[in-house]
Amino acid sequence: MSSTALGNHILVEFMNCDPHVMNDVAAIERDMVGAARKAEATVINSTFHHFSPYGVSGVVVIQESHLAIHTWPEYGYAAVDVFTCGDMNAWIAFDHLKECFGAKSYSAIEMKRGSVNLLTRNDFDITSAREKAAEWRNPDFYTRNVWFTDKDEDQALSLRFTGDVFFDVQSPFQRVRILESTKYGKMLALDDMVMTTIKDEFHYHEMIAHPSLFTLQNAKNVLVIGGGDGGTVREVLRHSNIEKVTMVEIDGEVIKACKEHLPEIAAAFDDPRLELIVDDGIAFVKSAADAVYDLLIVDGSDPVGPAEGLFSVEFYQNCYRTLKADGILVAQGESPKFNEKAFAELNQTLQSIFGQDNAPVGLFFVPTYPTGMWSFQYGLKGAADPRKVSNTEAIKSFVAEKGLRYYNEDIHFSTFALPNFVKQLIQQ
Ligand code: SPD
């Protein structure tokens, strides 16, 4: 360091960088902290933020000043600055980042900061302040401000996540990701929608399975369309009367991601009663035989992309046909608050096929879905009606034996109690 300046500042343009790296907040933070360490700086802490859908900003504070970055993945561009003082060589950090980012071109300017010729030194003693700072410095303390947002044009639900990405594959149908949220643990996201998280998945999976299985009491043959994370079949297979479950999931990448990273949810894929088919569930139901299933569960995602056909009249006509005379259909029914149109249209479809009084709606709460208020919608082909079960003792002992955390004998009935605005939406 020249004695004529307090610091040295390099301003760098990294161009034609790898766009995936430019959008990966965890990788960028690791590379920036790595660059500081390689240049033998002492890292104090770092804070990084991911902007949805693209871009990362972050700062690594070092004893010798800072490293900062702003990225534009869509341009493969990063603006970096490294401010140093003392003997630190900022160009070592520059070389490291150039390699990590795969920058094919770059430019940099260097300037001296704090020209001592322009400054007057006072007699402030900084020695004791430096010693105090060293006491609370924690080199492993990083803060990231990274949010995953599930939204439409007007509403959103955001979850803070660590920035770690465990799985990120663009399948032929959708982008499949396993991320880690700070509050709800690992989560499965399809495109930009939250599907399930480790800490609240039981709300959804217990409620999709048990109300109808306690209504049918002796269901043997179940068809699950979708449900690639495995949570629905895990719950269905808790019932010892079940002889066979056929699950048809269109996207093998979802199954792979969940088997690898969400084993608590993908817990029943080895059950011998399960036949797992990776194929189009809509086509499967179309060619299924008449009157073969006791229970048909549609565990699909929202009505965009591959799940769109799971909201069509033709699909539910085929579901009706393949159910036994007393069979029950349960479908992921969307939210009466977040997407009331899809919610109401699905109920109209079910009413038109199963009959006006045979399309009840069950509400339940999912903290990680936008608005939190979600539904399952039923189609009752025969007399079996979840609103009229009497075997509450059996529910009670099953809940205790299996250690269920959402469903119980009270929730079985209360799920069907609807607020007036919901009744109006579905004209029931
Ligand atoms: N917006 C979320 C819709 C829920 C879709 N299904 C979730 C899969 C859980 N098995």
Coordinates of C-alpha atoms in Angstrom, one line a residue, residues 83-334:
F83 CA -12.0 -1.7 -1.4
T84 CA -8.9 -2.5 0.5
C85 CA -6.5 -1.0 3.0
G86 CA -3.2 -2.2 4.4
D87 CA -1.3 -4.8 2.5
M88 CA -4.2 -6.7 1.0
N89 CA -3.9 -7.2 -2.7
A90 CA -7.4 -6.7 -4.3
W91 CA -6.2 -8.2 -7.6
I92 CA -6.1 -11.7 -6.0
A93 CA -9.8 -11.3 -5.3
F94 CA -10.3 -10.1 -8.8
D95 CA -8.6 -13.2 -10.3
H96 CA -10.6 -15.5 -8.1
L97 CA -14.0 -14.0 -9.1
K98 CA -13.2 -13.8 -12.8
E99 CA -12.7 -17.6 -12.7
C100 CA -15.7 -18.4 -10.5
F101 CA -18.1 -16.3 -12.7
G102 CA -16.7 -17.6 -16.0
A103 CA -16.3 -14.0 -17.2
K104 CA -15.2 -14.0 -20.8
S105 CA -14.5 -10.3 -20.8
Y106 CA -13.8 -7.7 -18.1
S107 CA -12.5 -4.2 -17.5
A108 CA -11.3 -2.5 -14.3
I109 CA -10.2 0.8 -13.0
E110 CA -8.1 1.3 -9.9
M111 CA -8.0 4.3 -7.7
K112 CA -6.4 5.4 -4.6
R113 CA -8.8 6.5 -1.8
G114 CA -8.1 8.9 1.1
S115 CA -5.2 10.9 -0.2
V116 CA -3.1 11.7 2.9
N117 CA -2.0 15.0 1.3
L118 CA -5.6 16.2 1.6
L119 CA -6.2 14.9 5.1
T120 CA -5.2 16.0 8.5
R121 CA -4.5 13.3 11.1
N122 CA -5.9 14.0 14.6
D123 CA -4.8 12.3 17.8
F124 CA -7.7 9.9 18.1
D125 CA -6.4 6.6 19.5
I126 CA -7.9 3.7 17.6
T127 CA -5.9 0.9 19.2
S128 CA -8.4 0.1 22.0
A129 CA -11.4 0.3 19.6
R130 CA -9.7 -2.2 17.3
E131 CA -9.1 -4.6 20.2
K132 CA -12.8 -4.4 21.2
A133 CA -14.0 -5.0 17.6
A134 CA -11.9 -8.2 17.5
E135 CA -13.8 -9.5 20.6
W136 CA -17.2 -9.6 18.9
R137 CA -16.1 -10.4 15.4
N138 CA -17.7 -13.7 14.2
P139 CA -16.3 -14.8 10.8
D140 CA -19.0 -17.4 10.4
F141 CA -21.9 -15.0 10.7
Y142 CA -23.5 -14.3 7.3
T143 CA -26.9 -12.8 6.7
R144 CA -28.8 -13.4 3.5
N145 CA -32.0 -11.7 2.6
V146 CA -33.4 -14.1 0.0
W147 CA -37.1 -14.6 -0.5
F148 CA -39.2 -17.0 -2.6
T149 CA -42.5 -15.5 -3.7
D150 CA -45.5 -17.4 -4.9
K151 CA -47.8 -14.8 -6.4
D152 CA -50.4 -13.7 -8.9
E153 CA -50.8 -10.1 -10.2
D154 CA -52.3 -8.9 -7.0
Q155 CA -51.3 -11.1 -4.1
A156 CA -48.3 -13.0 -2.9
L157 CA -46.9 -15.2 -0.2
S158 CA -43.1 -14.9 0.5
L159 CA -40.9 -17.2 2.4
R160 CA -37.5 -16.3 3.4
F161 CA -35.0 -19.0 2.4
T162 CA -31.4 -19.7 3.1
G163 CA -30.3 -19.4 -0.6
D164 CA -29.2 -23.0 -0.7
V165 CA -30.5 -24.8 -3.7
F166 CA -30.5 -28.6 -3.4
F167 CA -32.2 -29.5 -6.7
D168 CA -32.9 -27.3 -9.7
V169 CA -33.9 -29.1 -12.9
Q170 CA -35.9 -27.8 -15.8
S171 CA -38.0 -30.9 -16.7
P172 CA -40.1 -31.1 -19.9
F173 CA -43.0 -29.8 -17.8
Q174 CA -41.7 -27.4 -15.3
R175 CA -38.8 -26.1 -13.2
V176 CA -38.4 -28.4 -10.2
R177 CA -36.6 -27.1 -7.2
I178 CA -35.8 -28.1 -3.7
L179 CA -34.9 -25.0 -1.6
E180 CA -34.6 -24.4 2.1
S181 CA -36.9 -22.0 3.8
T182 CA -35.7 -20.6 7.1
K183 CA -39.1 -21.1 8.9
Y184 CA -40.5 -24.3 7.2
G185 CA -37.4 -26.2 6.2
K186 CA -36.8 -27.8 2.8
M187 CA -39.5 -27.1 0.3
L188 CA -40.6 -28.3 -3.1
A189 CA -41.3 -25.6 -5.6
L190 CA -42.7 -26.1 -9.1
D191 CA -42.0 -23.2 -11.4
D192 CA -42.6 -20.3 -8.9
M193 CA -45.2 -22.0 -6.8
V194 CA -44.8 -23.6 -3.3
M195 CA -45.9 -27.2 -3.4
T196 CA -45.0 -28.4 0.0
T197 CA -42.6 -27.9 2.9
I198 CA -41.2 -30.2 5.5
K199 CA -42.8 -28.4 8.4
D200 CA -46.4 -27.9 7.2
E201 CA -46.9 -30.7 4.6
F202 CA -49.0 -32.7 7.1
H203 CA -51.8 -30.1 6.9
Y204 CA -52.3 -30.9 3.3
H205 CA -51.5 -34.6 3.1
E206 CA -53.5 -35.7 6.2
M207 CA -56.5 -33.7 4.9
I208 CA -56.3 -35.0 1.3
A209 CA -56.4 -38.6 2.5
H210 CA -58.2 -39.3 5.8
P211 CA -61.6 -37.6 5.6
S212 CA -62.6 -39.8 2.6
L213 CA -60.9 -42.9 3.8
F214 CA -62.9 -42.7 7.1
T215 CA -66.0 -42.2 5.1
L216 CA -65.5 -45.2 2.9
Q217 CA -64.2 -47.3 5.9
N218 CA -63.2 -50.2 3.8
A219 CA -61.5 -48.8 0.6
K220 CA -59.3 -51.2 -1.1
N221 CA -58.3 -49.8 -4.5
V222 CA -57.1 -46.2 -4.7
L223 CA -55.9 -44.1 -7.7
V224 CA -53.8 -41.0 -7.1
I225 CA -53.2 -38.6 -9.9
G226 CA -50.1 -36.4 -9.4
G227 CA -48.8 -36.3 -5.8
G228 CA -45.1 -36.7 -7.0
D229 CA -43.7 -35.7 -3.6
G230 CA -45.2 -38.9 -2.1
G231 CA -47.0 -37.3 0.9
T232 CA -50.5 -38.4 -0.3
V233 CA -49.7 -42.0 -0.8
R234 CA -47.8 -42.1 2.5
E235 CA -51.1 -41.1 4.2
V236 CA -53.3 -43.4 2.2
L237 CA -51.0 -46.3 2.9
R238 CA -51.3 -45.8 6.7
H239 CA -54.7 -47.5 6.3
S240 CA -54.4 -51.3 6.6
N241 CA -57.5 -52.0 4.6
I242 CA -55.9 -50.5 1.4
E243 CA -54.8 -53.3 -0.9
K244 CA -53.6 -51.3 -3.9
V245 CA -52.7 -47.7 -4.7
T246 CA -51.9 -46.7 -8.2
M247 CA -50.1 -43.4 -8.5
V248 CA -49.7 -41.7 -11.8
E249 CA -47.3 -38.7 -11.8
I250 CA -46.4 -37.0 -15.0
D251 CA -43.0 -35.6 -13.9
G252 CA -40.3 -38.1 -12.9
E253 CA -38.1 -35.3 -11.8
V254 CA -40.5 -34.4 -9.0
I255 CA -40.3 -37.9 -7.7
K256 CA -36.5 -38.0 -8.0
A257 CA -36.1 -34.6 -6.2
C258 CA -38.4 -35.6 -3.3
K259 CA -36.9 -39.1 -2.9
E260 CA -33.4 -37.5 -2.6
H261 CA -34.2 -34.4 -0.6
L262 CA -37.6 -34.8 1.2
P263 CA -37.4 -38.4 2.4
E264 CA -39.8 -37.7 5.3
I265 CA -42.5 -36.9 2.7
A266 CA -41.4 -39.5 0.0
A267 CA -41.6 -42.1 2.7
A268 CA -43.9 -44.8 1.2
F269 CA -42.5 -45.3 -2.3
D270 CA -41.2 -48.7 -1.3
D271 CA -44.6 -50.0 0.0
P272 CA -45.4 -53.2 -2.0
R273 CA -49.1 -52.1 -2.3
L274 CA -48.0 -49.1 -4.4
E275 CA -47.8 -49.2 -8.2
L276 CA -45.9 -46.0 -9.4
I277 CA -46.5 -45.0 -13.0
V278 CA -44.6 -42.0 -14.5
D279 CA -47.1 -40.9 -17.2
D280 CA -49.9 -38.5 -18.0
G281 CA -52.6 -38.9 -15.4
I282 CA -55.3 -37.4 -17.7
A283 CA -54.6 -40.0 -20.4
F284 CA -54.5 -42.7 -17.7
V285 CA -58.0 -41.9 -16.4
K286 CA -59.3 -41.6 -19.9
S287 CA -58.3 -45.2 -20.7
A288 CA -59.1 -46.6 -17.2
A289 CA -61.8 -49.2 -16.8
D290 CA -65.3 -48.4 -15.5
A291 CA -66.1 -48.6 -11.8
V292 CA -62.8 -49.9 -10.4
Y293 CA -61.6 -47.4 -7.8
D294 CA -63.0 -46.8 -4.3
L295 CA -61.2 -43.5 -4.0
L296 CA -59.6 -41.2 -6.7
I297 CA -57.4 -38.5 -5.4
V298 CA -56.2 -35.6 -7.7
D299 CA -53.1 -34.1 -6.0
G300 CA -52.2 -31.7 -8.7
S301 CA -50.6 -28.3 -8.8
D302 CA -52.3 -25.1 -9.7
P303 CA -54.2 -24.8 -13.1
V304 CA -51.3 -23.6 -15.1
G305 CA -48.8 -25.7 -17.0
P306 CA -49.1 -29.5 -16.8
A307 CA -51.9 -29.4 -14.2
E308 CA -54.3 -27.3 -16.4
G309 CA -56.1 -30.4 -17.7
L310 CA -56.8 -31.5 -14.2
F311 CA -59.5 -28.8 -14.0
S312 CA -61.4 -29.8 -17.2
V313 CA -64.9 -31.2 -17.4
E314 CA -63.8 -34.2 -19.5
F315 CA -61.2 -35.2 -17.0
Y316 CA -63.8 -35.3 -14.2
Q317 CA -66.3 -37.2 -16.3
N318 CA -63.7 -39.9 -16.7
C319 CA -63.0 -39.8 -13.0
Y320 CA -66.7 -40.3 -12.3
R321 CA -66.8 -43.2 -14.7
T322 CA -63.8 -45.1 -13.2
L323 CA -65.1 -44.8 -9.6
K324 CA -67.1 -47.6 -8.1
A325 CA -70.8 -47.0 -7.4
D326 CA -70.1 -45.7 -3.9
G327 CA -66.7 -44.2 -4.8
I328 CA -65.4 -40.8 -3.8
L329 CA -63.3 -38.3 -5.7
V330 CA -61.1 -35.8 -3.8
A331 CA -59.3 -33.0 -5.8
Q332 CA -56.9 -30.3 -4.8
G333 CA -59.5 -27.5 -5.0
E334 CA -57.5 -24.2 -4.9

